[in-house]
Amino acid sequence: MNNRLLLTATSLVAAVVVGVVGLLFPNSPLGQIVGTIDASYASAALRFTVPIAFAALGGIFAEKSGVINIGLEGLLIISAFTGVAVADALAGPAGATQTTLWLGFLAAVLSSTLLALLFAVVCIEFKADQIIAGLAVWLIALGLAPFASQVIWGSINSPSVGTLANWHVPLLVKIPVLGRVLFDANPTVFMLLAAVPLTWFVLNETAFGRWVKASGENPMALDTVGVDVRRVRYASVLLSGVLAGIGGAGLSLGQAGLFNGSGTTMVDGRGWIGITAYLFGNYNPLGAFGASFLFASLDALQLRLQQTGFDVPDALIGIIPYVTVIVVLTFVGRTRTPDAAGEHYKSGEE
């Protein structure tokens, strides 16, 4: 059993033990923590999963094609900002409507895709170092979004524009517990639940998915059979931009209803955690989603503990998700990266 399986098994056993002890001793500190876990907590955890998991799915496409995109954090930032800015600009005197919010959502995805295109051109055409280029994407977005906020609103934080209305699935919403969690949710949650299996299917059951894998493992072989490696890599990086754009818009328009540009912005490291998630999942979309949900659940837990006044310092509770990331990175074991990841390729190379 490798470290990844061992960590997963240990986590499941620990979760069961914690749950049983918490139920048997409801007045204990552990019991109070378990008591905070309910349908609304699960719904919040699923919403918090959206930006992390979409960034992870985008990172899988890019890196499996041979392009390491560590600029996912920047793509989340620029899309989160653009979605709110466009929705606010199109809002009438009565404020933003669902139509203007959806237009902002589309603009957010477009902005992320365009920034991903710029990254692809720099890396594929001009053969820039992919790590440095990815850091540049992050730094550009980190500086540009708060600056543009200051110009537009006179503050690095935007006014509230509202959020996308939940989608309700008739009949299914009445299912106990699961109905409230899965079938009365933000549209971006439904998008994520569709995107995870769809990404797995595209990568494993389609010609394009095989091209993506070959581009990252053996681009010369792909070139030999007549498939343009550059086009495959461009398409993969653009897909990472689209998916990260949905994640960023899901954060600002699906959850917060505004853009917060203070500090590391409202994105607050979710793109970096997305990278950890797909590495933990070993480039498998299902594993990446599971890891994303784990990190998001811990984030939701620390917020719930703060809201319930649990007698633990806020700073200590706030570091729970990040400590988990470190633990995962330490014990997850070796993740096999694509052989040609980070390497430039020119058609006709010997």
Coordinates of N, CA and C in Angstrom, one line a residue, residues 45-233:
A45 N -19.6 23.5 2.3 CA -18.4 22.8 1.9 C -18.4 22.6 0.4
L46 N -19.5 22.3 -0.2 CA -19.6 22.0 -1.6 C -19.4 23.3 -2.4
R47 N -20.0 24.4 -1.9 CA -19.8 25.7 -2.5 C -18.3 26.1 -2.4
F48 N -17.7 25.9 -1.3 CA -16.3 26.3 -1.1 C -15.4 25.4 -2.0
T49 N -15.9 24.3 -2.4 CA -15.1 23.4 -3.3 C -15.0 24.0 -4.7
V50 N -15.9 24.7 -5.1 CA -16.0 25.2 -6.5 C -14.8 25.8 -7.1
P51 N -14.2 26.9 -6.5 CA -13.0 27.5 -7.0 C -11.8 26.6 -7.0
I52 N -11.7 25.9 -5.9 CA -10.5 25.0 -5.8 C -10.5 23.9 -6.8
A53 N -11.7 23.2 -7.0 CA -11.8 22.1 -7.9 C -11.7 22.5 -9.3
F54 N -12.3 23.6 -9.7 CA -12.3 24.1 -11.1 C -10.8 24.5 -11.4
A55 N -10.1 25.1 -10.5 CA -8.7 25.4 -10.7 C -7.9 24.1 -10.9
A56 N -8.2 23.1 -10.1 CA -7.5 21.8 -10.2 C -7.8 21.1 -11.6
L57 N -9.1 21.1 -12.0 CA -9.4 20.5 -13.3 C -8.7 21.2 -14.4
G58 N -8.6 22.5 -14.4 CA -7.9 23.3 -15.4 C -6.4 23.0 -15.4
G59 N -5.9 22.8 -14.2 CA -4.4 22.5 -14.1 C -4.1 21.1 -14.6
I60 N -5.1 20.2 -14.5 CA -4.9 18.9 -15.0 C -4.7 18.9 -16.5
F61 N -5.6 19.6 -17.2 CA -5.6 19.7 -18.7 C -4.2 20.3 -19.1
A62 N -3.8 21.4 -18.5 CA -2.6 22.1 -18.9 C -1.4 21.2 -18.7
E63 N -1.3 20.7 -17.5 CA 0.0 20.0 -17.2 C 0.1 18.6 -17.9
K64 N -1.1 17.9 -18.1 CA -1.0 16.7 -18.8 C -0.6 16.9 -20.2
S65 N -0.8 18.1 -20.7 CA -0.4 18.4 -22.1 C 1.0 18.8 -22.2
G66 N 1.7 19.0 -21.1 CA 3.1 19.4 -21.0 C 3.3 20.8 -20.6
V67 N 2.3 21.6 -20.3 CA 2.5 23.0 -19.9 C 2.1 23.1 -18.4
I68 N 3.0 23.4 -17.6 CA 2.8 23.6 -16.2 C 2.2 25.0 -15.9
N69 N 1.0 25.0 -15.6 CA 0.3 26.3 -15.3 C 0.1 26.6 -13.9
I70 N 1.1 27.2 -13.3 CA 1.0 27.6 -11.8 C 0.4 29.0 -11.7
G71 N -0.1 29.5 -12.8 CA -0.8 30.8 -12.8 C -2.3 30.7 -12.4
L72 N -2.7 29.5 -12.0 CA -4.1 29.3 -11.7 C -4.7 30.3 -10.7
E73 N -3.9 30.7 -9.7 CA -4.3 31.6 -8.7 C -4.6 33.0 -9.4
G74 N -3.8 33.4 -10.3 CA -4.0 34.6 -11.0 C -5.3 34.6 -11.9
L75 N -5.5 33.4 -12.5 CA -6.7 33.2 -13.3 C -8.0 33.4 -12.5
L76 N -7.9 32.8 -11.3 CA -9.1 32.9 -10.3 C -9.3 34.4 -10.0
I77 N -8.2 35.1 -9.7 CA -8.3 36.5 -9.3 C -8.9 37.4 -10.4
I78 N -8.4 37.2 -11.6 CA -8.9 38.1 -12.7 C -10.3 37.8 -13.0
S79 N -10.7 36.6 -13.0 CA -12.1 36.2 -13.3 C -13.0 36.7 -12.2
A80 N -12.6 36.5 -10.9 CA -13.4 37.0 -9.8 C -13.7 38.5 -9.9
F81 N -12.6 39.2 -10.2 CA -12.8 40.7 -10.3 C -13.6 41.0 -11.5
T82 N -13.4 40.5 -12.7 CA -14.1 40.9 -13.9 C -15.5 40.6 -13.8
G83 N -15.9 39.4 -13.2 CA -17.3 39.1 -13.1 C -18.1 40.2 -12.4
V84 N -17.5 40.6 -11.2 CA -18.2 41.6 -10.4 C -18.2 43.0 -11.2
A85 N -17.1 43.3 -11.8 CA -16.9 44.6 -12.5 C -18.0 44.7 -13.6
V86 N -18.1 43.7 -14.4 CA -19.0 43.7 -15.5 C -20.5 43.7 -15.0
A87 N -20.8 42.9 -14.0 CA -22.1 42.9 -13.5 C -22.5 44.2 -12.9
D88 N -21.6 44.9 -12.2 CA -21.9 46.2 -11.6 C -22.0 47.2 -12.7
A89 N -21.2 47.2 -13.8 CA -21.3 48.1 -14.8 C -22.6 48.0 -15.6
L90 N -23.1 46.8 -15.7 CA -24.4 46.6 -16.5 C -25.6 46.8 -15.6
A91 N -25.4 46.9 -14.3 CA -26.6 47.0 -13.4 C -27.3 48.3 -13.6
G92 N -28.6 48.2 -13.5 CA -29.4 49.4 -13.6 C -29.6 50.1 -12.3
P93 N -30.4 51.1 -12.2 CA -30.6 51.9 -10.9 C -31.1 51.0 -9.8
A94 N -31.8 49.9 -10.1 CA -32.3 49.0 -9.1 C -31.3 47.9 -8.7
G95 N -30.1 48.0 -9.3 CA -29.0 47.0 -9.0 C -28.9 45.9 -10.0
A96 N -28.0 45.0 -9.8 CA -27.8 43.9 -10.7 C -28.9 42.9 -10.7
T97 N -29.3 42.4 -11.9 CA -30.3 41.4 -12.0 C -29.6 40.1 -12.3
Q98 N -30.4 39.0 -12.3 CA -29.8 37.7 -12.7 C -29.2 37.7 -14.1
T99 N -29.8 38.5 -15.0 CA -29.3 38.6 -16.3 C -27.9 39.3 -16.3
T100 N -27.8 40.4 -15.6 CA -26.5 41.0 -15.6 C -25.4 40.2 -14.9
L101 N -25.8 39.5 -13.9 CA -24.9 38.6 -13.2 C -24.4 37.5 -14.1
W102 N -25.3 36.9 -14.9 CA -24.8 35.9 -15.8 C -23.9 36.5 -16.9
L103 N -24.2 37.7 -17.3 CA -23.3 38.4 -18.3 C -21.9 38.6 -17.7
G104 N -21.9 39.0 -16.4 CA -20.7 39.1 -15.7 C -20.0 37.8 -15.6
F105 N -20.7 36.7 -15.4 CA -20.1 35.4 -15.3 C -19.4 35.1 -16.6
L106 N -20.1 35.3 -17.7 CA -19.5 35.0 -19.0 C -18.2 35.9 -19.3
A107 N -18.3 37.1 -18.8 CA -17.1 38.0 -19.0 C -16.0 37.5 -18.1
A108 N -16.3 37.0 -17.0 CA -15.3 36.5 -16.1 C -14.5 35.3 -16.7
V109 N -15.3 34.4 -17.3 CA -14.7 33.3 -18.0 C -13.8 33.7 -19.2
L110 N -14.4 34.7 -19.9 CA -13.6 35.2 -21.1 C -12.3 35.9 -20.6
S111 N -12.3 36.6 -19.6 CA -11.1 37.3 -19.1 C -10.0 36.3 -18.7
S112 N -10.5 35.2 -18.0 CA -9.5 34.2 -17.6 C -9.0 33.5 -18.8
T113 N -9.8 33.2 -19.8 CA -9.4 32.5 -21.0 C -8.4 33.4 -21.8
L114 N -8.6 34.7 -21.8 CA -7.7 35.5 -22.6 C -6.3 35.6 -21.8
L115 N -6.3 35.7 -20.5 CA -5.1 35.7 -19.8 C -4.4 34.3 -19.9
A116 N -5.1 33.2 -20.0 CA -4.5 31.9 -20.2 C -3.9 31.9 -21.7
L117 N -4.6 32.5 -22.6 CA -4.1 32.6 -24.0 C -2.7 33.3 -24.0
L118 N -2.7 34.4 -23.3 CA -1.4 35.2 -23.2 C -0.3 34.3 -22.6
F119 N -0.6 33.6 -21.6 CA 0.3 32.7 -21.0 C 0.8 31.6 -22.0
A120 N -0.2 31.0 -22.7 CA 0.1 30.0 -23.7 C 1.0 30.5 -24.8
V121 N 0.8 31.7 -25.3 CA 1.6 32.3 -26.3 C 3.0 32.5 -25.8
V122 N 3.2 33.0 -24.6 CA 4.5 33.3 -24.1 C 5.3 32.0 -23.9
C123 N 4.6 30.9 -23.5 CA 5.2 29.6 -23.2 C 5.5 28.8 -24.4
I124 N 4.5 28.8 -25.3 CA 4.5 27.9 -26.5 C 5.3 28.5 -27.7
E125 N 4.9 29.8 -27.9 CA 5.5 30.4 -29.1 C 6.9 30.9 -28.7
F126 N 7.1 31.6 -27.6 CA 8.3 32.2 -27.2 C 9.2 31.4 -26.3
K127 N 8.6 30.2 -25.9 CA 9.4 29.2 -25.1 C 9.9 29.8 -23.8
A128 N 9.1 30.6 -23.2 CA 9.5 31.2 -21.9 C 9.5 30.1 -20.8
D129 N 10.2 30.3 -19.7 CA 10.1 29.3 -18.6 C 8.7 29.3 -18.1
Q130 N 8.1 28.1 -18.0 CA 6.7 28.0 -17.6 C 6.4 28.4 -16.2
I131 N 7.3 28.1 -15.3 CA 7.2 28.5 -13.9 C 7.2 30.0 -13.7
I132 N 8.2 30.6 -14.4 CA 8.3 32.1 -14.3 C 7.1 32.8 -14.9
A133 N 6.7 32.2 -16.1 CA 5.5 32.8 -16.7 C 4.2 32.7 -15.9
G134 N 4.1 31.5 -15.2 CA 2.9 31.3 -14.4 C 2.9 32.2 -13.2
L135 N 4.1 32.5 -12.6 CA 4.2 33.4 -11.5 C 3.9 34.8 -12.0
A136 N 4.3 35.1 -13.2 CA 4.0 36.5 -13.8 C 2.5 36.7 -13.9
V137 N 1.8 35.6 -14.4 CA 0.3 35.7 -14.5 C -0.3 36.0 -13.1
W138 N 0.2 35.3 -12.1 CA -0.3 35.5 -10.7 C -0.1 36.9 -10.3
L139 N 1.2 37.4 -10.4 CA 1.5 38.7 -10.0 C 0.8 39.8 -10.7
I140 N 0.6 39.6 -12.0 CA -0.2 40.6 -12.8 C -1.6 40.7 -12.3
A141 N -2.2 39.6 -12.1 CA -3.6 39.6 -11.6 C -3.7 40.1 -10.2
L142 N -2.7 39.8 -9.3 CA -2.7 40.2 -8.0 C -2.5 41.7 -7.8
G143 N -1.8 42.3 -8.8 CA -1.7 43.8 -8.8 C -2.8 44.5 -9.5
L144 N -3.2 43.9 -10.7 CA -4.1 44.6 -11.6 C -5.5 44.7 -11.0
A145 N -6.0 43.6 -10.4 CA -7.4 43.6 -9.9 C -7.6 44.6 -8.8
P146 N -6.8 44.7 -7.7 CA -7.0 45.7 -6.7 C -6.8 47.1 -7.3
F147 N -5.9 47.3 -8.2 CA -5.7 48.6 -8.8 C -6.9 49.0 -9.6
A148 N -7.4 48.1 -10.4 CA -8.6 48.4 -11.2 C -9.8 48.7 -10.3
S149 N -9.9 47.9 -9.2 CA -11.0 48.2 -8.2 C -10.9 49.6 -7.6
Q150 N -9.7 50.0 -7.3 CA -9.5 51.4 -6.8 C -9.9 52.4 -7.8
V151 N -9.6 52.2 -9.1 CA -10.0 53.1 -10.2 C -11.5 53.1 -10.4
I152 N -12.2 52.0 -10.4 CA -13.6 51.9 -10.6 C -14.5 52.3 -9.5
W153 N -14.1 51.8 -8.3 CA -15.0 52.0 -7.1 C -14.4 52.9 -6.0
G154 N -13.1 53.4 -6.2 CA -12.5 54.2 -5.2 C -12.0 53.4 -4.0
S155 N -12.1 52.1 -4.1 CA -11.7 51.2 -3.0 C -11.2 49.9 -3.6
I156 N -10.4 49.2 -2.9 CA -10.0 47.9 -3.4 C -11.1 46.8 -3.3
N157 N -12.1 47.2 -2.5 CA -13.3 46.3 -2.4 C -14.5 46.9 -3.2
S158 N -15.2 46.0 -3.9 CA -16.3 46.4 -4.7 C -17.6 46.5 -3.8
P159 N -18.6 47.2 -4.3 CA -19.9 47.1 -3.6 C -20.5 45.8 -3.9
S160 N -21.5 45.4 -3.1 CA -22.2 44.1 -3.4 C -23.1 44.2 -4.6
V161 N -23.0 43.1 -5.4 CA -23.8 43.1 -6.6 C -24.8 41.9 -6.6
G162 N -24.8 41.2 -5.5 CA -25.7 40.0 -5.4 C -25.0 38.7 -5.9
T163 N -25.7 37.7 -5.8 CA -25.2 36.4 -6.2 C -26.2 35.7 -7.1
L164 N -25.7 34.7 -7.9 CA -26.5 33.9 -8.8 C -27.5 33.1 -7.9
A165 N -28.8 33.1 -8.4 CA -29.8 32.4 -7.6 C -29.6 30.9 -7.7
N166 N -30.0 30.3 -6.6 CA -29.9 28.8 -6.6 C -30.8 28.1 -7.6
W167 N -30.4 27.0 -8.1 CA -31.2 26.2 -8.9 C -31.8 25.1 -8.1
H168 N -33.1 24.9 -8.3 CA -33.9 23.8 -7.5 C -34.3 22.7 -8.5
V169 N -34.1 21.5 -8.1 CA -34.5 20.4 -8.9 C -35.8 19.8 -8.2
P170 N -36.9 20.0 -8.9 CA -38.2 19.5 -8.3 C -38.1 18.0 -7.9
L171 N -38.8 17.6 -6.9 CA -38.9 16.3 -6.4 C -37.6 15.9 -5.7
L172 N -36.5 15.9 -6.4 CA -35.2 15.5 -5.9 C -34.8 16.4 -4.7
V173 N -35.3 17.6 -4.7 CA -34.9 18.5 -3.6 C -35.5 18.1 -2.3
K174 N -36.5 17.2 -2.4 CA -37.2 16.7 -1.1 C -36.5 15.5 -0.5
I175 N -35.5 15.0 -1.1 CA -34.8 13.9 -0.5 C -34.2 14.4 0.8
P176 N -34.3 13.6 1.9 CA -33.7 14.1 3.1 C -32.2 14.3 3.0
V177 N -31.8 15.4 3.6 CA -30.4 15.8 3.7 C -29.8 16.0 2.3
L178 N -29.7 15.0 1.4 CA -29.0 15.1 0.1 C -29.8 16.1 -0.8
G179 N -31.1 16.2 -0.6 CA -31.9 17.1 -1.4 C -31.4 18.5 -1.2
R180 N -31.2 18.9 0.0 CA -30.8 20.3 0.3 C -29.4 20.6 -0.1
V181 N -28.6 19.5 -0.1 CA -27.1 19.7 -0.4 C -26.9 19.7 -1.9
L182 N -27.5 18.7 -2.6 CA -27.2 18.5 -4.1 C -28.2 19.1 -5.0
F183 N -29.4 19.3 -4.6 CA -30.5 19.7 -5.6 C -31.1 21.0 -5.3
D184 N -30.6 21.8 -4.3 CA -31.0 23.2 -4.1 C -29.7 23.9 -3.9
A185 N -29.0 24.2 -5.0 CA -27.6 24.7 -4.9 C -27.3 25.8 -5.9
N186 N -26.2 26.5 -5.7 CA -25.8 27.5 -6.6 C -25.5 26.8 -8.0
P187 N -25.7 27.5 -9.1 CA -25.5 26.9 -10.4 C -24.1 26.4 -10.6
T188 N -23.1 27.1 -10.0 CA -21.7 26.7 -10.1 C -21.4 25.3 -9.5
V189 N -22.2 25.0 -8.5 CA -22.1 23.7 -7.9 C -22.6 22.6 -8.9
F190 N -23.7 22.8 -9.5 CA -24.2 21.9 -10.6 C -23.1 21.8 -11.7
M191 N -22.5 22.9 -12.1 CA -21.5 22.9 -13.1 C -20.3 22.0 -12.7
L192 N -19.9 22.2 -11.4 CA -18.8 21.4 -10.9 C -19.1 19.9 -10.9
L193 N -20.3 19.5 -10.5 CA -20.7 18.1 -10.4 C -20.8 17.5 -11.8
A194 N -21.1 18.4 -12.8 CA -21.1 17.9 -14.2 C -19.6 17.9 -14.8
A195 N -18.8 18.9 -14.4 CA -17.5 19.0 -15.0 C -16.5 17.9 -14.6
V196 N -16.7 17.4 -13.3 CA -15.7 16.4 -12.9 C -15.8 15.1 -13.7
P197 N -17.0 14.5 -13.8 CA -17.1 13.3 -14.7 C -16.8 13.6 -16.1
L198 N -17.2 14.8 -16.6 CA -17.0 15.1 -18.0 C -15.5 15.2 -18.3
T199 N -14.8 15.8 -17.4 CA -13.3 15.9 -17.5 C -12.7 14.6 -17.6
W200 N -13.1 13.7 -16.6 CA -12.6 12.3 -16.6 C -12.9 11.6 -17.9
F201 N -14.1 11.8 -18.5 CA -14.5 11.1 -19.7 C -13.6 11.7 -20.9
V202 N -13.5 13.0 -21.0 CA -12.7 13.6 -22.1 C -11.3 13.1 -22.0
L203 N -10.7 13.0 -20.9 CA -9.3 12.6 -20.8 C -9.1 11.1 -21.0
N204 N -10.0 10.3 -20.7 CA -9.8 8.9 -20.7 C -10.6 8.2 -21.9
E205 N -11.6 8.8 -22.5 CA -12.4 8.1 -23.4 C -12.5 8.8 -24.8
T206 N -11.8 9.9 -25.0 CA -11.8 10.6 -26.3 C -10.5 10.7 -26.9
A207 N -10.5 10.9 -28.3 CA -9.2 11.1 -29.0 C -8.5 12.3 -28.5
F208 N -9.2 13.4 -28.2 CA -8.5 14.6 -27.6 C -7.8 14.3 -26.3
G209 N -8.5 13.5 -25.5 CA -7.8 13.2 -24.2 C -6.5 12.4 -24.4
R210 N -6.6 11.5 -25.4 CA -5.3 10.7 -25.7 C -4.3 11.6 -26.2
W211 N -4.7 12.6 -27.0 CA -3.7 13.6 -27.6 C -3.1 14.4 -26.4
V212 N -3.9 14.8 -25.5 CA -3.4 15.6 -24.4 C -2.4 14.8 -23.6
K213 N -2.7 13.5 -23.3 CA -1.7 12.7 -22.6 C -0.4 12.5 -23.4
A214 N -0.6 12.2 -24.7 CA 0.6 12.0 -25.5 C 1.5 13.3 -25.6
S215 N 0.8 14.4 -25.6 CA 1.5 15.7 -25.7 C 2.4 15.9 -24.5
G216 N 1.9 15.4 -23.3 CA 2.7 15.6 -22.1 C 3.7 14.5 -21.8
E217 N 3.5 13.3 -22.4 CA 4.3 12.2 -22.2 C 5.4 12.0 -23.3
N218 N 4.9 12.1 -24.6 CA 5.8 11.8 -25.7 C 5.4 12.7 -26.9
P219 N 5.6 14.0 -26.9 CA 5.1 14.8 -27.9 C 5.7 14.5 -29.3
M220 N 6.9 13.9 -29.4 CA 7.4 13.5 -30.7 C 6.6 12.4 -31.3
A221 N 6.1 11.5 -30.5 CA 5.3 10.4 -31.1 C 4.0 11.0 -31.6
L222 N 3.4 11.9 -30.8 CA 2.2 12.5 -31.3 C 2.4 13.3 -32.6
D223 N 3.5 14.0 -32.7 CA 3.8 14.7 -33.9 C 4.0 13.8 -35.1
T224 N 4.6 12.6 -34.8 CA 4.8 11.6 -35.9 C 3.6 11.1 -36.5
V225 N 2.5 11.0 -35.7 CA 1.2 10.5 -36.3 C 0.4 11.6 -36.9
G226 N 1.0 12.8 -37.0 CA 0.3 13.9 -37.7 C -0.6 14.8 -36.8
V227 N -0.5 14.7 -35.5 CA -1.3 15.6 -34.7 C -0.4 16.8 -34.2
D228 N -0.9 18.0 -34.4 CA -0.1 19.2 -34.1 C 0.0 19.4 -32.6
V229 N 1.2 19.2 -32.0 CA 1.4 19.3 -30.6 C 1.1 20.7 -30.1
R230 N 1.4 21.7 -30.9 CA 1.2 23.1 -30.4 C -0.3 23.3 -30.3
R231 N -1.1 22.8 -31.2 CA -2.6 23.0 -31.1 C -3.1 22.3 -29.9
V232 N -2.7 21.1 -29.6 CA -3.1 20.4 -28.4 C -2.8 21.1 -27.1
R233 N -1.6 21.7 -27.1 CA -1.2 22.4 -25.9 C -1.9 23.7 -25.8

